[in-house]
PDB file of C-alpha atoms in Angstrom:
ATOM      1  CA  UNK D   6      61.581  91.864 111.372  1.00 54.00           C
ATOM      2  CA  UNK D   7      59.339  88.835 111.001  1.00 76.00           C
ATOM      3  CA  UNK D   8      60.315  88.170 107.367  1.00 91.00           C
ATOM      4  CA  UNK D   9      62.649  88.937 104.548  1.00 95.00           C
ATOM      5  CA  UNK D  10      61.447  92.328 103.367  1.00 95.00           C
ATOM      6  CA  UNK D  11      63.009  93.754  99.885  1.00 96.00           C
ATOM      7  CA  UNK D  12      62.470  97.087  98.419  1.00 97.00           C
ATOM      8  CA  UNK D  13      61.383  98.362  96.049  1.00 97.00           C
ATOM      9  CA  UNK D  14      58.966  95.953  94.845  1.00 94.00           C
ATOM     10  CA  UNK D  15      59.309  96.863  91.413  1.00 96.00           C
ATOM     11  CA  UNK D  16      62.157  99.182  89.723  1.00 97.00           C
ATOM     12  CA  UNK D  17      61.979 100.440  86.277  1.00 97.00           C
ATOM     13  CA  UNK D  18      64.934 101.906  84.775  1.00 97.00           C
ATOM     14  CA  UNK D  19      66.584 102.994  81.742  1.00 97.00           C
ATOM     15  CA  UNK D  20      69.687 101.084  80.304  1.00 97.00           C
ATOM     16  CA  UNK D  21      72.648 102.603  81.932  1.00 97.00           C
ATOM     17  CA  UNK D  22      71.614 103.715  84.690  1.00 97.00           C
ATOM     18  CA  UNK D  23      71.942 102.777  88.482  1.00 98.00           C
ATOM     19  CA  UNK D  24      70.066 100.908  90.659  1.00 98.00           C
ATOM     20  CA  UNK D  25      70.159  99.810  94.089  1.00 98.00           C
ATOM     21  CA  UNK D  26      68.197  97.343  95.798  1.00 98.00           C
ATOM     22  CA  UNK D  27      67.772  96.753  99.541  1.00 98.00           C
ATOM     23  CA  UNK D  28      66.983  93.435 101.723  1.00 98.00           C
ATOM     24  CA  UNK D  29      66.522  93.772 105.182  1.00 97.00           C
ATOM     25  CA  UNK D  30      66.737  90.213 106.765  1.00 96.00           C
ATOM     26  CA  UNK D  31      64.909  88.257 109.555  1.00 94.00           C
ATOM     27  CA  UNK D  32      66.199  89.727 113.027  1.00 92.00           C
ATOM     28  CA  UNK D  33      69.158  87.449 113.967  1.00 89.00           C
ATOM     29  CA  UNK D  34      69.583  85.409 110.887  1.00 91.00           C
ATOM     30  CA  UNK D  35      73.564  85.754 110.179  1.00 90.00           C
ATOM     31  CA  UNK D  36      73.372  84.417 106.625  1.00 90.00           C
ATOM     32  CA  UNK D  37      72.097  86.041 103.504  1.00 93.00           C
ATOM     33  CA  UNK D  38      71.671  84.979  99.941  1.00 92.00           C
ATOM     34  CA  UNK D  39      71.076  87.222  96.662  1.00 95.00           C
ATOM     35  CA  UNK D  40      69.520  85.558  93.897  1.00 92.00           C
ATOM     36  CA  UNK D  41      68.162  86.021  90.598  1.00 92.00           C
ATOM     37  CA  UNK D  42      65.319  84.859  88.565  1.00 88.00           C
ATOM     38  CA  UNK D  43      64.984  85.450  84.313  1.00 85.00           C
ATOM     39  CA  UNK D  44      62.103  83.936  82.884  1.00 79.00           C
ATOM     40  CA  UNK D  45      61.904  80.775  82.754  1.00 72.00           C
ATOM     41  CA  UNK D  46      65.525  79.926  85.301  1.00 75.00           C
ATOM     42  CA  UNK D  47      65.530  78.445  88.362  1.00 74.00           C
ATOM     43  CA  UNK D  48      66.922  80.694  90.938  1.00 81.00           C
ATOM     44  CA  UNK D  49      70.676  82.068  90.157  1.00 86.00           C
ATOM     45  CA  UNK D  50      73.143  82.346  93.060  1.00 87.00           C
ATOM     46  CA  UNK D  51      74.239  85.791  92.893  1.00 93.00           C
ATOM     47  CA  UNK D  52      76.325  86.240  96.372  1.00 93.00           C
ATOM     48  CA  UNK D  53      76.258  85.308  99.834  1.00 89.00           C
ATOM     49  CA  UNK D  54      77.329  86.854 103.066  1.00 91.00           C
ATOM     50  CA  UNK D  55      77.617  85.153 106.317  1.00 88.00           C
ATOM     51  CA  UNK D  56      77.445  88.223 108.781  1.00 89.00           C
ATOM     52  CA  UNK D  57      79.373  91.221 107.215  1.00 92.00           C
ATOM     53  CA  UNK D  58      81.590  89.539 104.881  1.00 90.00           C
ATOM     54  CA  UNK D  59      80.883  87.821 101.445  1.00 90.00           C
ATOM     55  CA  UNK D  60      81.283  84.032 102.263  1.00 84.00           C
ATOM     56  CA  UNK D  61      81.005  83.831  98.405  1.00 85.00           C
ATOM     57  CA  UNK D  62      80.498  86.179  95.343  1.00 91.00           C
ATOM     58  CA  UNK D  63      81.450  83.869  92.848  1.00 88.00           C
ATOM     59  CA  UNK D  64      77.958  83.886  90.763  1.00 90.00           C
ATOM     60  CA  UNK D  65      78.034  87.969  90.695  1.00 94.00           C
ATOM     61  CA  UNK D  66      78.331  87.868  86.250  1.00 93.00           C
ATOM     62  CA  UNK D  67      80.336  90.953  86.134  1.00 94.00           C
ATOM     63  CA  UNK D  68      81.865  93.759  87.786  1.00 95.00           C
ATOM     64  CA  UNK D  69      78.922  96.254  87.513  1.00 97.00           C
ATOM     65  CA  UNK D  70      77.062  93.657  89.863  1.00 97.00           C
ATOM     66  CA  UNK D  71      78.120  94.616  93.747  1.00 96.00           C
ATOM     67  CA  UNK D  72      76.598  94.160  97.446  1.00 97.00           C
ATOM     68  CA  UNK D  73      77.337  94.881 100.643  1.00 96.00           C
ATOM     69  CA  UNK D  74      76.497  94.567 104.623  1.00 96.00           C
ATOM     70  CA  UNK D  75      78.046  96.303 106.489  1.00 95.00           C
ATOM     71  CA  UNK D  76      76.765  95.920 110.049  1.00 93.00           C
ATOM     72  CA  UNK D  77      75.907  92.239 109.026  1.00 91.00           C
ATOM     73  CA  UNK D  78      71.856  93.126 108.821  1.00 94.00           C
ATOM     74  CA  UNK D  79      70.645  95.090 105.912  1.00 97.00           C
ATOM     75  CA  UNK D  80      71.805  94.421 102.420  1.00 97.00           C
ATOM     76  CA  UNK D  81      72.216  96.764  99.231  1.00 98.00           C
ATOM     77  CA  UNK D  82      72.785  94.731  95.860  1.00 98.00           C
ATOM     78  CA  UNK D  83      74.223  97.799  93.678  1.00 97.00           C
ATOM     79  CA  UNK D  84      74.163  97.490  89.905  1.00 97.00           C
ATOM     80  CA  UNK D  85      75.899  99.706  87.708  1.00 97.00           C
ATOM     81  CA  UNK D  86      75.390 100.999  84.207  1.00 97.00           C
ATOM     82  CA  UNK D  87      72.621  98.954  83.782  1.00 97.00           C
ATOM     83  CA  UNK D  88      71.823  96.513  80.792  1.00 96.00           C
ATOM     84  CA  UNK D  89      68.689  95.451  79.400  1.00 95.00           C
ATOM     85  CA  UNK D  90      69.716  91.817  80.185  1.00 94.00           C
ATOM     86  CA  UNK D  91      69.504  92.631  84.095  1.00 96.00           C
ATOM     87  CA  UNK D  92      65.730  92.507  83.748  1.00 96.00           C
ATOM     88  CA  UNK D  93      65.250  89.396  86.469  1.00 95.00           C
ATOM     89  CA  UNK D  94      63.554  89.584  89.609  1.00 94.00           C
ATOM     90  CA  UNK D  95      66.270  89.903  92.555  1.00 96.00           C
ATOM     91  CA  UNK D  96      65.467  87.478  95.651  1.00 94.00           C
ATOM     92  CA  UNK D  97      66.818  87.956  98.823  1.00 96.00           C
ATOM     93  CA  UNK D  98      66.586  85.536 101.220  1.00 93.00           C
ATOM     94  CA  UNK D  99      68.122  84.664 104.870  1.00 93.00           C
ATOM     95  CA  UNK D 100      69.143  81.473 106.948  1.00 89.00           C
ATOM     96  CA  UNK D 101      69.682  81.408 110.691  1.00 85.00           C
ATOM     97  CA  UNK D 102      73.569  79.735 110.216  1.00 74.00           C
ATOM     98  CA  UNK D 103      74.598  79.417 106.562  1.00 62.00           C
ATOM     99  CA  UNK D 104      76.609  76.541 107.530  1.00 59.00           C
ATOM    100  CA  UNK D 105      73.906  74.148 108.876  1.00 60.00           C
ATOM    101  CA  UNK D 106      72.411  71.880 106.912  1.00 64.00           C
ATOM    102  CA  UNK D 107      68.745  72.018 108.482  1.00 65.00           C
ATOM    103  CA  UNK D 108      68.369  75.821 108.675  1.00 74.00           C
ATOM    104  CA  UNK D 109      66.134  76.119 104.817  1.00 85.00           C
ATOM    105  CA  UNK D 110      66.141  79.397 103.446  1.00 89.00           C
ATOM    106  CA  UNK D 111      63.559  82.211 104.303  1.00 91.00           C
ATOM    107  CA  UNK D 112      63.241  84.472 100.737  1.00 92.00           C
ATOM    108  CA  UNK D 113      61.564  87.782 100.674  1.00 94.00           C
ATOM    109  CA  UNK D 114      58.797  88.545  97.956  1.00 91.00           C
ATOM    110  CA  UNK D 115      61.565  89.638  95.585  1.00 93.00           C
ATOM    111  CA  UNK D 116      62.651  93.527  93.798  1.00 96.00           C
ATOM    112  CA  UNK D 117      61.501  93.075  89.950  1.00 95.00           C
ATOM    113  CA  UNK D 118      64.050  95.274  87.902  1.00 97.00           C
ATOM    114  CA  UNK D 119      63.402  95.837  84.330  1.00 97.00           C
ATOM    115  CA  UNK D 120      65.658  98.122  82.309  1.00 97.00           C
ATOM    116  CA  UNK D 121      64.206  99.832  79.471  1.00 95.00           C
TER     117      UNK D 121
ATOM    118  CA  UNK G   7      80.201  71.216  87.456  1.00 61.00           C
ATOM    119  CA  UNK G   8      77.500  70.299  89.905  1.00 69.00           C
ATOM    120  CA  UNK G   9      73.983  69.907  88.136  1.00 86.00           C
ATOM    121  CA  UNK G  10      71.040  69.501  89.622  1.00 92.00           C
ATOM    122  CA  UNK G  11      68.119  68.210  87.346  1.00 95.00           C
ATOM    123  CA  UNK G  12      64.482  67.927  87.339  1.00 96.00           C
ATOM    124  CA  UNK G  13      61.573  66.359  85.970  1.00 96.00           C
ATOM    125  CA  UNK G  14      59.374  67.147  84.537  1.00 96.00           C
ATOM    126  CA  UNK G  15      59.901  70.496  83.500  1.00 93.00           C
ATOM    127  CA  UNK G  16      56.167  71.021  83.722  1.00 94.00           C
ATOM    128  CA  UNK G  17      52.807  68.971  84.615  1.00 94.00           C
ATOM    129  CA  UNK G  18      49.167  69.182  84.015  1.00 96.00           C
ATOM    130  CA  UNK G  19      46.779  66.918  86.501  1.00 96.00           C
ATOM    131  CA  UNK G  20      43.384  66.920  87.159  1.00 97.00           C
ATOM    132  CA  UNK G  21      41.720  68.055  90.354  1.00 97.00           C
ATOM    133  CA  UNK G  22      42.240  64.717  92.534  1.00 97.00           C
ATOM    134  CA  UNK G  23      45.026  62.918  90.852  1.00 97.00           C
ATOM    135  CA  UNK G  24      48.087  62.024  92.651  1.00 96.00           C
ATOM    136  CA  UNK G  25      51.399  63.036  90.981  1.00 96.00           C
ATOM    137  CA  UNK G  26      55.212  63.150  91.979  1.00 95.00           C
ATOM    138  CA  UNK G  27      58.009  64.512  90.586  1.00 94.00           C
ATOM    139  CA  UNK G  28      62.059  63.805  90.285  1.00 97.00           C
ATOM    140  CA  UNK G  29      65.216  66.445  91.418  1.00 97.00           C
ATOM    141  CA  UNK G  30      68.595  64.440  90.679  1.00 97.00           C
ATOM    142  CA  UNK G  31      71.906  65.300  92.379  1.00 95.00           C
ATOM    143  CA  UNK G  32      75.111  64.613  92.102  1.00 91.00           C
ATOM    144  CA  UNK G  33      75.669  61.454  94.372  1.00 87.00           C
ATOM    145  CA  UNK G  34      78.903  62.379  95.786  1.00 85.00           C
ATOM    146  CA  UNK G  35      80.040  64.644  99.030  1.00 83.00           C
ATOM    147  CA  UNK G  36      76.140  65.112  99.811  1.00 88.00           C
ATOM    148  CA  UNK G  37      75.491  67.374 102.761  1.00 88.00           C
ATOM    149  CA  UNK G  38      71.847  67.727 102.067  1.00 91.00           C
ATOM    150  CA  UNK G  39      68.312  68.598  99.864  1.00 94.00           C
ATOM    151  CA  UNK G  40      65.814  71.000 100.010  1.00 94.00           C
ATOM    152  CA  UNK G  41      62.483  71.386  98.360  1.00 96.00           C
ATOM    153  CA  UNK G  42      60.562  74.667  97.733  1.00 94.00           C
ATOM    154  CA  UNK G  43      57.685  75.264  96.538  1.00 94.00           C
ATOM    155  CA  UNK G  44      56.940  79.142  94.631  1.00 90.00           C
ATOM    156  CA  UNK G  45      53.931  80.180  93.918  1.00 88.00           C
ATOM    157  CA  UNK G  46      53.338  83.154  91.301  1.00 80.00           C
ATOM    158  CA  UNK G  47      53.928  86.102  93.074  1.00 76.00           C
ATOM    159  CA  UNK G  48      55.285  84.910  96.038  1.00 83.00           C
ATOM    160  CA  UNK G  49      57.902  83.969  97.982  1.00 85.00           C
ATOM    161  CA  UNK G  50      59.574  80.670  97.223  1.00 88.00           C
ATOM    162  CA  UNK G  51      58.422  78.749 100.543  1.00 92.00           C
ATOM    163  CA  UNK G  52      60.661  75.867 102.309  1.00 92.00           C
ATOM    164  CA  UNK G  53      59.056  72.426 102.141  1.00 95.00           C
ATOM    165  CA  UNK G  54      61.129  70.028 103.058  1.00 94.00           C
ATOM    166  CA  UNK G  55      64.955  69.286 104.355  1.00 92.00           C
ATOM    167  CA  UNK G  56      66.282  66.289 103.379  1.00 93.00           C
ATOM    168  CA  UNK G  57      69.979  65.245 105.024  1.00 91.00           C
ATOM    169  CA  UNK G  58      69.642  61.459 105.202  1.00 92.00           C
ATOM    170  CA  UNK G  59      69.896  58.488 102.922  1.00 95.00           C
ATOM    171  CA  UNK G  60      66.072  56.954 103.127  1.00 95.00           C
ATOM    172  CA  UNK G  61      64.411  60.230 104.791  1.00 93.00           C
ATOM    173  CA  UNK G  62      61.231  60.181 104.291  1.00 97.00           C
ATOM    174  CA  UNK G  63      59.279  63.607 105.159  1.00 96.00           C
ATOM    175  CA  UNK G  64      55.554  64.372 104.599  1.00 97.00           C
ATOM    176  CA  UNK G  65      53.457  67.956 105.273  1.00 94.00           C
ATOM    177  CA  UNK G  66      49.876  67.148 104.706  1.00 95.00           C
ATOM    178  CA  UNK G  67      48.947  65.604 101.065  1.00 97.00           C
ATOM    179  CA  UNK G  68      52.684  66.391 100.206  1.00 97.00           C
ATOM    180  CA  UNK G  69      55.605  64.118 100.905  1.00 97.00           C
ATOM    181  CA  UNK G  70      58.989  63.225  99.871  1.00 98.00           C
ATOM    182  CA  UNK G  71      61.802  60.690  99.739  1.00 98.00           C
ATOM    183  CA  UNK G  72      65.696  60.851  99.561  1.00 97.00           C
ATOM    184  CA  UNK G  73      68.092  58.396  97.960  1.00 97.00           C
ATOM    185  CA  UNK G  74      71.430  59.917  98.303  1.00 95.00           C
ATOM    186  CA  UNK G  75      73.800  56.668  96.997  1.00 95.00           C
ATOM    187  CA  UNK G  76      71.911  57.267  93.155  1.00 95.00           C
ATOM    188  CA  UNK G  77      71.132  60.565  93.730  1.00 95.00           C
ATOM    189  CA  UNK G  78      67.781  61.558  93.709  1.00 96.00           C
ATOM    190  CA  UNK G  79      64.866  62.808  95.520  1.00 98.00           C
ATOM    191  CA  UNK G  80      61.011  62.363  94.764  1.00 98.00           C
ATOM    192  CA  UNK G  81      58.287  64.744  95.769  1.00 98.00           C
ATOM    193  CA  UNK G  82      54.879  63.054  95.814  1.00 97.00           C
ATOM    194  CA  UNK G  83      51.502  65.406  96.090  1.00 97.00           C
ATOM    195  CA  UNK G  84      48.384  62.548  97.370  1.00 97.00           C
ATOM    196  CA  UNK G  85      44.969  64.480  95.676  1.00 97.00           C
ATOM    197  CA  UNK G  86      46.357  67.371  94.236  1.00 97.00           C
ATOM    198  CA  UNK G  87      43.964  70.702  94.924  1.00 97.00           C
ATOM    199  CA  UNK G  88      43.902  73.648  92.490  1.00 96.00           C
ATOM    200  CA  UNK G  89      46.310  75.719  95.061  1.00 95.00           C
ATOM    201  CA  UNK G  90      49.024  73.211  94.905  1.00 96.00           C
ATOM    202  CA  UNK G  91      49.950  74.617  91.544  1.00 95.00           C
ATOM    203  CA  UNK G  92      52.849  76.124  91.958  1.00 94.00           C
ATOM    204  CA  UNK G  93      56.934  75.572  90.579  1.00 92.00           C
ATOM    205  CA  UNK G  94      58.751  73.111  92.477  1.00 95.00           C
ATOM    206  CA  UNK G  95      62.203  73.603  93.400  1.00 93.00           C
ATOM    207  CA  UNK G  96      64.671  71.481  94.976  1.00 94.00           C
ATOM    208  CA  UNK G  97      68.309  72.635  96.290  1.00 91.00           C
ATOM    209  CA  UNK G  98      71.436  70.503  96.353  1.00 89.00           C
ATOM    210  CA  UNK G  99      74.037  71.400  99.255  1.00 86.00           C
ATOM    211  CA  UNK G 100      77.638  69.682  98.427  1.00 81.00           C
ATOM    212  CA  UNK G 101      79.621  69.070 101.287  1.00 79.00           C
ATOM    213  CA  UNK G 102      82.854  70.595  99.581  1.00 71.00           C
ATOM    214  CA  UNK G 103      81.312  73.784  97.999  1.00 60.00           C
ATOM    215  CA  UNK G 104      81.348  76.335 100.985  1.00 61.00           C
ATOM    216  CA  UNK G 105      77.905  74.474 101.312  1.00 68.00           C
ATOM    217  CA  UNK G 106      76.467  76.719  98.209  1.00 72.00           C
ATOM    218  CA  UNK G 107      72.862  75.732  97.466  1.00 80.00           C
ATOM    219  CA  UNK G 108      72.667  74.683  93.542  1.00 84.00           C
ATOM    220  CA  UNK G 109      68.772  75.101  92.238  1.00 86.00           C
ATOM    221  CA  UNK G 110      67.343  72.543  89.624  1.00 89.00           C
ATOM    222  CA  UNK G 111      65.004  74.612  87.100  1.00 88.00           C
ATOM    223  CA  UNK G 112      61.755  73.372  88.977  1.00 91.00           C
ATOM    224  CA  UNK G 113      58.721  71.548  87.898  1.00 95.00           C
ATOM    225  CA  UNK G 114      55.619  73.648  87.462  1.00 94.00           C
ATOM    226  CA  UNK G 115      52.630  72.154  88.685  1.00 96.00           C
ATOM    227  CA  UNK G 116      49.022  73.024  86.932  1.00 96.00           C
ATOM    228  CA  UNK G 117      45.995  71.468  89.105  1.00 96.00           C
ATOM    229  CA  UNK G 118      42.894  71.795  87.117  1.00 95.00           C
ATOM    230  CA  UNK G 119      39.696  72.149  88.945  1.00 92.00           C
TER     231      UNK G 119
END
């Protein structure tokens, strides 16, 4: 497509329960970031994947936090059991070659979770 | 621990005023800097990309410098309008951390009319 596109927009859920959110990336870019935003944070590295595989889930805070990609495209950040402390908005953004300095990051408009 | 720090945390100018603002890196194994700027309720949007020692880059009224032997990078905004208020973020890659971008907190930029 001819941006980052993330859905939903907005997700409001109850604590404990499950949520998925999607980010389908420029056409052709191979690597993909997750990120987080509480109030008042700069961005927070969640995970990144360059083409199917995670290059690096080291900033995932738990093991209720989980993403895939499996045909190194579309992206599904899964959260389990849900905790009022997710509340964040969830960027997504994408990079034509993770591994190149010069290619900047291209971030959709971000999911906004709140759990109730 | 890599930290990536920036100043102020927040600024108020006047319509017209010039103003600039600070990210600070860690000076070793540098592989490069980038600045974004985020408006509220939009996408954070790339600026600049910074990957060597004296770059200077520039986008309109907006510019910015690089120093990567102390470490630091300045953005300058020449006239500032009421739409360049936004948060401004720069990104640190290291060289030796599977080239991971690490944020600063941003400074947020109010332009009064």
């Amino acid at each position: 497509g001819a941006g980052v596109s993330q859905t939903p927009s907005n997700k409001v859920t109850e604590k404990g329960k499950y949520v998925e959110l999607r980010c389908d990336p420029i056409s052709g870019h191979t690597a993909l970031y997750w990120y987080r935003q509480s109030l008042g944070q700069g961005p927070e590295f969640l995970i990144y994947f360059q083409g199917t595989g995670a290059a690096d889930d080291s900033g995932l805070p738990n093991d209720r936090f989980f993403a895939v990609r499996p045909e190194g495209s579309v992206s599904t950040l899964k959260i389990q059991r849900t905790e009022r402390g997710d509340s964040a908005v969830y960027l997504c953004a994408s990079s034509l070659d993770g591994g190149t300095r010069a290619n900047v990051l291209t971030f959709g408009a971000g999911s906004r979770l709140t759990v109730l | 621990i890599l930290n990536v720090e920036q100043s102020p945390q927040s600024l108020h100018v006047q319509e017209g005023d010039s103003t600039n603002f600070t990210c600070s890196f860690p000076s070793s194994n540098f592989y490069a800097l980038h600045w974004y700027r985020w408006e509220t309720a939009k996408s954070p949007e790339a600026l600049f990309v910074m990957t060597l020692n004296g770059d200077e880059k520039k986008k309109g009224r907006i510019s910015a410098t690089l120093n990567t032997k102390e470490g630091y990078s300045y953005l300058y905004i020449k006239g500032s309008q009421p739409e360049d208020s936004a948060t401004y973020l720069c990104a640190f890659i290291n060289a030796g951390n599977n080239r991971k971008l690490i944020w600063g907190l941003g400074t947020s930029l109010a332009v009064n009319p």
